[in-house]
Amino acid sequence: MKIDSTPKKDGFRMPGEFERHAGCWMLWPIRPDTWRLGAKPAQKAFSEVASAISRFEPVTVGVCAEQFQNARNMLPPQVRVVELSYNDSWMRDCGPTFVIDGNGRIRLVDWEFNAWGGLDGGLYFPWDLDNLIAMKVAEITRTDRYKAPIVLEGGSIHTDGQGTLITTEECLLNPNRNPGLSREELEDYLKAYIGLEKIIWLKRGIYNDETNGHVDNICCFIKPSVLALAWTDDPKDPQYEISAENLEILQTEKDARGRTLEVHKLPLPAPVLISEEESRGVDIIEGTLPRNPGDRLAASYVNFYIANGGIVMPFFGDPKDIQAKTVLEELFPDREVVGISAREILLGGGNIHCITQQQPA
Ligand code: KQY
């Protein structure tokens, strides 16, 4: 049922990702203009992610009719497969934001989705099926739904579940999302639909991130008042200034409860570039962002998923993989950290956090 109110008015809030989950939602990759070689390598990587998360919590994967049997065969039996139609496979961004209240009730927020910028720099056309995903998840799960009147992707926000949200100006204030809205108007919508008191605005996201700097690739909450920030010590890397600027903001900000923030630096891998062969494997379609050889990808270890009792993080075949895993093991002493080779997901423009969406318990 669609509810004509807002979560905040009704006493609902988006929980932190580190709170207990009922499960995780994903979509099956298919687009040959996003995923090389007809999406076969990406399907293998998505299967590995689904399989790893399913060790910790139930996973549901939405699959189009044509790929249903293949996905069923490639995914482990404990992963539920449901037929869905979609344009691409970024459940974090086109999927719902679940909200809960103090009585154990769950509802969801259905945002407007415009493929990261619509006709002004969006990544593909059309995106009509993606824009229906949140409504379809509401039907499948029999969850009441709020329809938010703004464009927003789940990867552009992170919350501590206690009234604080982090986001980036680069994305949320980009005129290709909600051009008629001021920062204050946008803040009012975020507070109303996510159940917040305070928004911390970082400046920019990871260098060359095609999402216009989603926060989920650069910074996230480990728990209330403790954050991880993607970091490089190389002052020649354009990422250096971006991360340093965000660190300064976080060091001077307080959260909704007045706490100062503890920020942990998560090292970045060495720059990851698209190879000639990888570029050749992607179909060229007008209206879809091209994948050119030599282009730098937005590789970041911050793009991990927090599951019940586990962390599923990207590996890039870089010596920093193990260093980043160690940092996460220290930050999440009660969770098992699992690394998945994620280059094939990164080639599509995002990573493990971008292809998953948690449903709170
Ligand atoms: O960063 C994300 N949350 C999603 C990345 C989407 C890239 C689309 N090509």
Short mmCIF file of C-alpha atoms and ligand atoms in Angstrom, two decimals:
data_model
loop_
_atom_site.label_atom_id
_atom_site.label_comp_id
_atom_site.label_asym_id
_atom_site.label_seq_id
_atom_site.Cartn_x
_atom_site.Cartn_y
_atom_site.Cartn_z
CA MET A 1 0.00 0.00 0.00
CA LYS A 2 1.23 3.52 -0.79
CA ILE A 3 1.23 5.77 2.29
CA ASP A 4 0.60 9.50 1.93
CA SER A 5 2.78 10.66 4.81
CA THR A 6 6.51 10.63 5.56
CA PRO A 7 8.56 8.17 7.61
CA LYS A 8 9.59 10.87 10.08
CA LYS A 9 5.99 11.90 10.78
CA ASP A 10 5.12 8.24 11.38
CA GLY A 11 8.11 7.53 13.65
CA PHE A 12 10.19 5.57 11.11
CA ARG A 13 13.95 5.87 10.42
CA MET A 14 16.47 4.26 8.11
CA PRO A 15 18.68 2.02 10.28
CA GLY A 16 22.47 1.89 9.93
CA GLU A 17 23.70 -0.86 7.63
CA PHE A 18 25.49 -2.36 10.65
CA GLU A 19 22.11 -3.03 12.35
CA ARG A 20 20.46 -6.47 12.01
CA HIS A 21 19.22 -7.48 8.53
CA ALA A 22 16.36 -9.72 7.37
CA GLY A 23 18.27 -10.16 4.12
CA CYS A 24 19.85 -8.66 1.05
CA TRP A 25 18.49 -7.81 -2.42
CA MET A 26 20.44 -7.86 -5.69
CA LEU A 27 19.76 -7.78 -9.46
CA TRP A 28 21.33 -9.98 -12.15
CA PRO A 29 23.67 -8.21 -14.64
CA ILE A 30 22.69 -8.45 -18.31
CA ARG A 31 23.46 -5.24 -20.27
CA PRO A 32 26.19 -5.75 -22.88
CA ASP A 33 26.82 -1.98 -23.00
CA THR A 34 27.69 -1.93 -19.29
CA TRP A 35 29.16 -5.39 -18.79
CA ARG A 36 31.79 -6.81 -21.10
CA LEU A 37 31.41 -10.06 -23.03
CA GLY A 38 27.64 -10.14 -22.72
CA ALA A 39 27.90 -9.79 -18.92
CA LYS A 40 29.29 -13.32 -18.46
CA PRO A 41 32.30 -12.33 -16.29
CA ALA A 42 30.09 -9.95 -14.28
CA GLN A 43 27.54 -12.71 -13.70
CA LYS A 44 30.28 -14.86 -12.20
CA ALA A 45 31.38 -12.00 -9.90
CA PHE A 46 27.78 -11.22 -8.86
CA SER A 47 27.27 -14.93 -8.09
CA GLU A 48 30.33 -14.91 -5.87
CA VAL A 49 29.05 -11.84 -4.02
CA ALA A 50 25.56 -13.37 -3.57
CA SER A 51 27.11 -16.62 -2.44
CA ALA A 52 29.38 -14.88 0.11
CA ILE A 53 26.53 -12.78 1.55
CA SER A 54 24.24 -15.82 1.72
CA ARG A 55 26.60 -17.36 4.30
CA PHE A 56 25.46 -14.58 6.65
CA GLU A 57 21.87 -13.69 5.69
CA PRO A 58 19.16 -14.59 3.12
CA VAL A 59 19.79 -13.20 -0.38
CA THR A 60 17.21 -12.58 -3.11
CA VAL A 61 18.32 -11.89 -6.70
CA GLY A 62 15.94 -10.33 -9.22
CA VAL A 63 16.47 -11.84 -12.67
CA CYS A 64 14.87 -11.06 -16.05
CA ALA A 65 12.87 -13.84 -17.75
CA GLU A 66 15.53 -14.59 -20.41
CA GLN A 67 18.26 -15.16 -17.81
CA PHE A 68 16.18 -16.87 -15.14
CA GLN A 69 17.41 -20.41 -15.69
CA ASN A 70 21.03 -19.38 -16.16
CA ALA A 71 20.99 -17.33 -12.95
CA ARG A 72 19.30 -20.18 -11.09
CA ASN A 73 22.09 -22.48 -12.23
CA MET A 74 24.90 -20.08 -11.44
CA LEU A 75 23.65 -19.04 -8.00
CA PRO A 76 23.84 -21.37 -5.00
CA PRO A 77 20.53 -23.03 -4.01
CA GLN A 78 20.15 -21.01 -0.80
CA VAL A 79 19.91 -17.79 -2.87
CA ARG A 80 16.29 -17.04 -3.82
CA VAL A 81 15.76 -16.06 -7.46
CA VAL A 82 12.68 -14.01 -8.44
CA GLU A 83 11.69 -12.77 -11.87
CA LEU A 84 11.95 -8.99 -12.23
CA SER A 85 12.48 -6.67 -15.16
CA TYR A 86 15.06 -3.89 -14.96
CA ASN A 87 17.42 -1.81 -17.11
CA ASP A 88 20.66 -2.47 -15.21
CA SER A 89 21.64 -4.19 -12.02
CA TRP A 90 22.45 -1.62 -9.30
CA MET A 91 20.02 -2.52 -6.52
CA ARG A 92 21.59 -0.01 -4.11
CA ASP A 93 20.58 2.84 -6.37
CA CYS A 94 17.28 1.93 -7.99
CA GLY A 95 16.08 -0.22 -5.08
CA PRO A 96 14.16 0.87 -2.00
CA THR A 97 15.43 2.40 1.24
CA PHE A 98 13.89 0.40 4.07
CA VAL A 99 12.79 2.21 7.24
CA ILE A 100 11.79 0.78 10.62
CA ASP A 101 10.02 2.04 13.74
CA GLY A 102 10.37 1.31 17.44
CA ASN A 103 7.62 -1.36 17.28
CA GLY A 104 9.47 -3.61 14.83
CA ARG A 105 7.43 -2.42 11.84
CA ILE A 106 9.10 -2.03 8.45
CA ARG A 107 8.20 0.19 5.49
CA LEU A 108 10.14 1.38 2.47
CA VAL A 109 10.90 4.57 0.60
CA ASP A 110 10.59 4.58 -3.18
CA TRP A 111 12.76 7.39 -4.62
CA GLU A 112 12.71 8.75 -8.15
CA PHE A 113 15.54 7.18 -10.16
CA ASN A 114 17.02 8.84 -13.30
CA ALA A 115 20.07 6.66 -14.04
CA TRP A 116 22.51 9.03 -12.31
CA GLY A 117 21.60 12.22 -14.12
CA GLY A 118 18.78 11.64 -16.61
CA LEU A 119 19.33 13.29 -19.99
CA ASP A 120 22.00 15.54 -18.43
CA GLY A 121 24.89 13.11 -18.06
CA GLY A 122 22.88 10.03 -17.05
CA LEU A 123 24.57 6.70 -17.72
CA TYR A 124 21.98 5.01 -19.99
CA PHE A 125 18.54 5.46 -21.49
CA PRO A 126 15.82 4.47 -20.75
CA TRP A 127 15.64 3.79 -16.98
CA ASP A 128 11.87 3.26 -16.68
CA LEU A 129 12.10 -0.34 -15.46
CA ASP A 130 14.74 0.51 -12.84
CA ASN A 131 12.40 3.21 -11.57
CA LEU A 132 9.79 0.54 -10.79
CA ILE A 133 12.09 -1.74 -8.77
CA ALA A 134 11.31 -0.23 -5.36
CA MET A 135 7.57 -0.57 -5.98
CA LYS A 136 8.01 -4.19 -7.09
CA VAL A 137 10.08 -5.02 -4.00
CA ALA A 138 7.28 -3.46 -1.89
CA GLU A 139 4.77 -5.81 -3.60
CA ILE A 140 6.94 -8.92 -3.25
CA THR A 141 7.64 -8.25 0.42
CA ARG A 142 4.13 -6.86 1.20
CA THR A 143 5.78 -3.74 2.59
CA ASP A 144 3.96 -0.40 2.79
CA ARG A 145 5.64 2.22 0.62
CA TYR A 146 6.32 5.96 0.81
CA LYS A 147 6.81 7.63 -2.57
CA ALA A 148 9.47 10.35 -2.17
CA PRO A 149 9.16 13.21 -4.67
CA ILE A 150 12.92 13.61 -5.26
CA VAL A 151 15.60 11.89 -7.34
CA LEU A 152 17.95 9.96 -5.09
CA GLU A 153 20.12 6.85 -5.32
CA GLY A 154 20.77 4.66 -2.27
CA GLY A 155 24.53 4.85 -2.92
CA SER A 156 24.49 8.60 -2.40
CA ILE A 157 23.56 8.34 1.30
CA HIS A 158 24.83 6.59 4.44
CA THR A 159 23.21 6.91 7.86
CA ASP A 160 24.21 6.05 11.41
CA GLY A 161 20.59 5.11 12.18
CA GLN A 162 20.65 7.69 14.98
CA GLY A 163 19.66 10.79 13.07
CA THR A 164 22.84 11.54 11.07
CA LEU A 165 23.34 11.22 7.33
CA ILE A 166 26.50 11.64 5.26
CA THR A 167 26.34 12.55 1.59
CA THR A 168 28.31 14.55 -1.00
CA GLU A 169 27.60 17.93 -2.53
CA GLU A 170 29.03 16.66 -5.82
CA CYS A 171 26.13 14.25 -6.17
CA LEU A 172 23.12 15.55 -4.29
CA LEU A 173 23.54 19.18 -5.34
CA ASN A 174 24.31 18.25 -8.94
CA PRO A 175 21.73 20.01 -11.17
CA ASN A 176 21.14 16.70 -12.96
CA ARG A 177 19.32 15.28 -9.90
CA ASN A 178 16.91 17.82 -8.39
CA PRO A 179 17.54 21.10 -10.25
CA GLY A 180 14.68 23.08 -8.70
CA LEU A 181 15.64 22.38 -5.08
CA SER A 182 17.92 24.38 -2.80
CA ARG A 183 20.23 22.65 -0.31
CA GLU A 184 17.78 23.52 2.51
CA GLU A 185 14.78 22.10 0.63
CA LEU A 186 16.72 18.95 -0.13
CA GLU A 187 17.71 18.63 3.53
CA ASP A 188 14.04 18.87 4.51
CA TYR A 189 13.14 16.01 2.18
CA LEU A 190 16.04 13.88 3.45
CA LYS A 191 15.05 14.49 7.06
CA ALA A 192 11.41 13.66 6.36
CA TYR A 193 11.98 10.51 4.29
CA ILE A 194 15.00 9.01 6.10
CA GLY A 195 14.09 10.08 9.62
CA LEU A 196 17.03 12.41 10.35
CA GLU A 197 18.09 15.43 12.34
CA LYS A 198 21.50 16.20 10.81
CA ILE A 199 23.13 16.01 7.39
CA ILE A 200 26.91 16.10 7.04
CA TRP A 201 27.89 17.32 3.59
CA LEU A 202 31.17 16.00 2.25
CA LYS A 203 32.44 17.78 -0.85
CA ARG A 204 33.37 15.24 -3.51
CA GLY A 205 33.47 11.48 -3.93
CA ILE A 206 36.09 9.22 -5.51
CA TYR A 207 37.98 10.75 -8.44
CA ASN A 208 36.28 10.04 -11.79
CA ASP A 209 33.28 8.29 -10.21
CA GLU A 210 30.57 8.18 -12.88
CA THR A 211 27.85 8.46 -10.23
CA ASN A 212 28.93 12.06 -9.57
CA GLY A 213 30.67 11.13 -6.37
CA HIS A 214 28.48 8.70 -4.45
CA VAL A 215 29.32 8.70 -0.77
CA ASP A 216 29.19 4.88 -0.62
CA ASN A 217 32.45 4.73 -2.55
CA ILE A 218 34.38 7.15 -0.36
CA CYS A 219 33.05 7.15 3.21
CA CYS A 220 30.77 5.07 5.42
CA PHE A 221 29.71 4.48 9.01
CA ILE A 222 31.30 1.53 10.81
CA LYS A 223 28.97 2.28 13.73
CA PRO A 224 27.55 5.53 15.16
CA SER A 225 30.28 8.23 15.31
CA VAL A 226 32.92 5.93 13.74
CA LEU A 227 33.61 6.19 10.00
CA ALA A 228 35.93 4.82 7.31
CA LEU A 229 37.27 7.20 4.65
CA ALA A 230 39.01 6.17 1.41
CA TRP A 231 42.56 7.45 1.59
CA THR A 232 45.75 7.86 -0.42
CA ASP A 233 49.09 9.17 0.84
CA ASP A 234 50.15 10.15 -2.69
CA PRO A 235 49.91 13.95 -3.02
CA LYS A 236 50.24 13.65 -6.82
CA ASP A 237 47.03 11.63 -7.05
CA PRO A 238 43.97 13.87 -7.66
CA GLN A 239 42.26 11.77 -5.02
CA TYR A 240 44.58 13.14 -2.34
CA GLU A 241 43.02 16.59 -2.21
CA ILE A 242 39.48 15.14 -2.35
CA SER A 243 40.04 12.79 0.58
CA ALA A 244 41.94 15.43 2.61
CA GLU A 245 39.10 17.94 2.14
CA ASN A 246 36.55 15.39 3.37
CA LEU A 247 38.74 14.45 6.34
CA GLU A 248 38.86 18.07 7.42
CA ILE A 249 35.06 18.30 7.29
CA LEU A 250 34.62 15.13 9.32
CA GLN A 251 37.17 16.27 11.91
CA THR A 252 35.25 19.46 12.57
CA GLU A 253 31.68 18.10 12.36
CA LYS A 254 29.52 16.58 15.09
CA ASP A 255 26.76 14.02 14.58
CA ALA A 256 23.04 14.43 15.40
CA ARG A 257 23.71 13.52 19.05
CA GLY A 258 26.57 16.01 19.39
CA ARG A 259 29.37 13.43 19.27
CA THR A 260 32.70 14.14 17.52
CA LEU A 261 33.57 11.68 14.77
CA GLU A 262 36.34 9.08 14.79
CA VAL A 263 37.64 8.67 11.23
CA HIS A 264 39.68 5.68 10.05
CA LYS A 265 41.63 5.88 6.82
CA LEU A 266 41.04 2.95 4.46
CA PRO A 267 43.84 2.80 1.87
CA LEU A 268 42.96 2.97 -1.81
CA PRO A 269 44.35 0.50 -4.33
CA ALA A 270 46.75 1.82 -6.99
CA PRO A 271 44.80 3.47 -9.84
CA VAL A 272 42.82 0.86 -11.83
CA LEU A 273 42.54 1.57 -15.58
CA ILE A 274 40.32 -0.04 -18.23
CA SER A 275 42.45 -2.24 -20.52
CA GLU A 276 42.18 -2.38 -24.33
CA GLU A 277 40.74 -5.87 -24.13
CA GLU A 278 38.19 -4.93 -21.48
CA SER A 279 37.08 -1.92 -23.51
CA ARG A 280 36.69 -4.02 -26.68
CA GLY A 281 34.36 -6.40 -24.85
CA VAL A 282 31.72 -3.74 -24.13
CA ASP A 283 29.01 -2.98 -26.75
CA ILE A 284 28.91 0.64 -27.86
CA ILE A 285 25.35 2.01 -27.68
CA GLU A 286 24.42 5.66 -28.13
CA GLY A 287 23.22 7.09 -24.81
CA THR A 288 25.34 4.75 -22.67
CA LEU A 289 28.57 5.95 -21.06
CA PRO A 290 31.44 4.53 -23.17
CA ARG A 291 34.16 2.40 -21.54
CA ASN A 292 37.40 3.72 -23.07
CA PRO A 293 40.80 2.06 -22.66
CA GLY A 294 42.97 3.90 -20.16
CA ASP A 295 40.04 5.46 -18.30
CA ARG A 296 40.54 5.39 -14.53
CA LEU A 297 37.92 3.41 -12.65
CA ALA A 298 36.54 4.49 -9.27
CA ALA A 299 38.16 1.64 -7.31
CA SER A 300 37.69 1.86 -3.54
CA TYR A 301 37.62 -0.61 -0.66
CA VAL A 302 34.95 1.51 1.05
CA ASN A 303 32.41 -0.03 -1.32
CA PHE A 304 31.86 -3.08 0.93
CA TYR A 305 28.64 -4.63 2.22
CA ILE A 306 27.93 -5.14 5.92
CA ALA A 307 26.03 -8.40 6.46
CA ASN A 308 24.90 -10.03 9.72
CA GLY A 309 28.19 -11.25 11.14
CA GLY A 310 30.13 -10.58 7.94
CA ILE A 311 31.73 -7.99 5.69
CA VAL A 312 31.92 -8.67 1.95
CA MET A 313 34.58 -6.43 0.44
CA PRO A 314 36.08 -5.91 -3.03
CA PHE A 315 39.55 -7.13 -3.93
CA PHE A 316 41.38 -5.66 -6.93
CA GLY A 317 44.42 -7.94 -7.20
CA ASP A 318 46.45 -5.18 -5.50
CA PRO A 319 48.86 -5.62 -2.54
CA LYS A 320 46.59 -3.17 -0.69
CA ASP A 321 43.81 -5.79 -0.72
CA ILE A 322 45.24 -7.42 2.38
CA GLN A 323 46.08 -4.13 4.09
CA ALA A 324 42.48 -2.92 3.60
CA LYS A 325 41.11 -6.28 4.80
CA THR A 326 43.19 -5.99 7.97
CA VAL A 327 41.83 -2.49 8.63
CA LEU A 328 38.26 -3.76 8.24
CA GLU A 329 38.97 -6.76 10.48
CA GLU A 330 40.11 -4.37 13.19
CA LEU A 331 37.11 -2.10 12.71
CA PHE A 332 34.62 -5.01 12.71
CA PRO A 333 36.07 -7.46 15.28
CA ASP A 334 32.77 -9.39 15.49
CA ARG A 335 32.37 -9.97 11.76
CA GLU A 336 34.19 -12.23 9.33
CA VAL A 337 35.70 -10.21 6.46
CA VAL A 338 35.47 -11.90 3.05
CA GLY A 339 37.23 -10.51 -0.04
CA ILE A 340 35.78 -11.06 -3.52
CA SER A 341 37.62 -10.34 -6.80
CA ALA A 342 35.57 -7.40 -7.95
CA ARG A 343 37.28 -6.01 -11.05
CA GLU A 344 34.42 -7.17 -13.27
CA ILE A 345 31.92 -5.28 -11.09
CA LEU A 346 34.14 -2.20 -11.04
CA LEU A 347 34.26 -2.24 -14.86
CA GLY A 348 30.51 -1.56 -14.76
CA GLY A 349 31.13 1.59 -12.71
CA GLY A 350 30.42 0.52 -9.14
CA ASN A 351 31.15 -2.21 -6.65
CA ILE A 352 29.77 -4.62 -4.04
CA HIS A 353 27.89 -2.00 -2.03
CA CYS A 354 26.32 -0.62 -5.22
CA ILE A 355 24.87 -3.99 -6.29
CA THR A 356 23.32 -4.84 -2.90
CA GLN A 357 20.55 -3.44 -0.72
CA GLN A 358 19.88 -4.55 2.83
CA GLN A 359 16.41 -5.23 4.19
CA PRO A 360 16.47 -4.61 7.94
CA ALA A 361 15.19 -7.16 10.40
O1 KQY B 1 28.09 3.64 -6.99
C1 KQY B 1 27.03 3.10 -7.12
N1 KQY B 1 26.21 3.11 -6.09
C2 KQY B 1 26.51 2.56 -8.41
C3 KQY B 1 27.36 2.66 -9.60
C4 KQY B 1 26.54 2.59 -10.84
C5 KQY B 1 27.31 2.67 -12.09
C6 KQY B 1 26.47 2.51 -13.29
N2 KQY B 1 27.22 2.26 -14.48
#
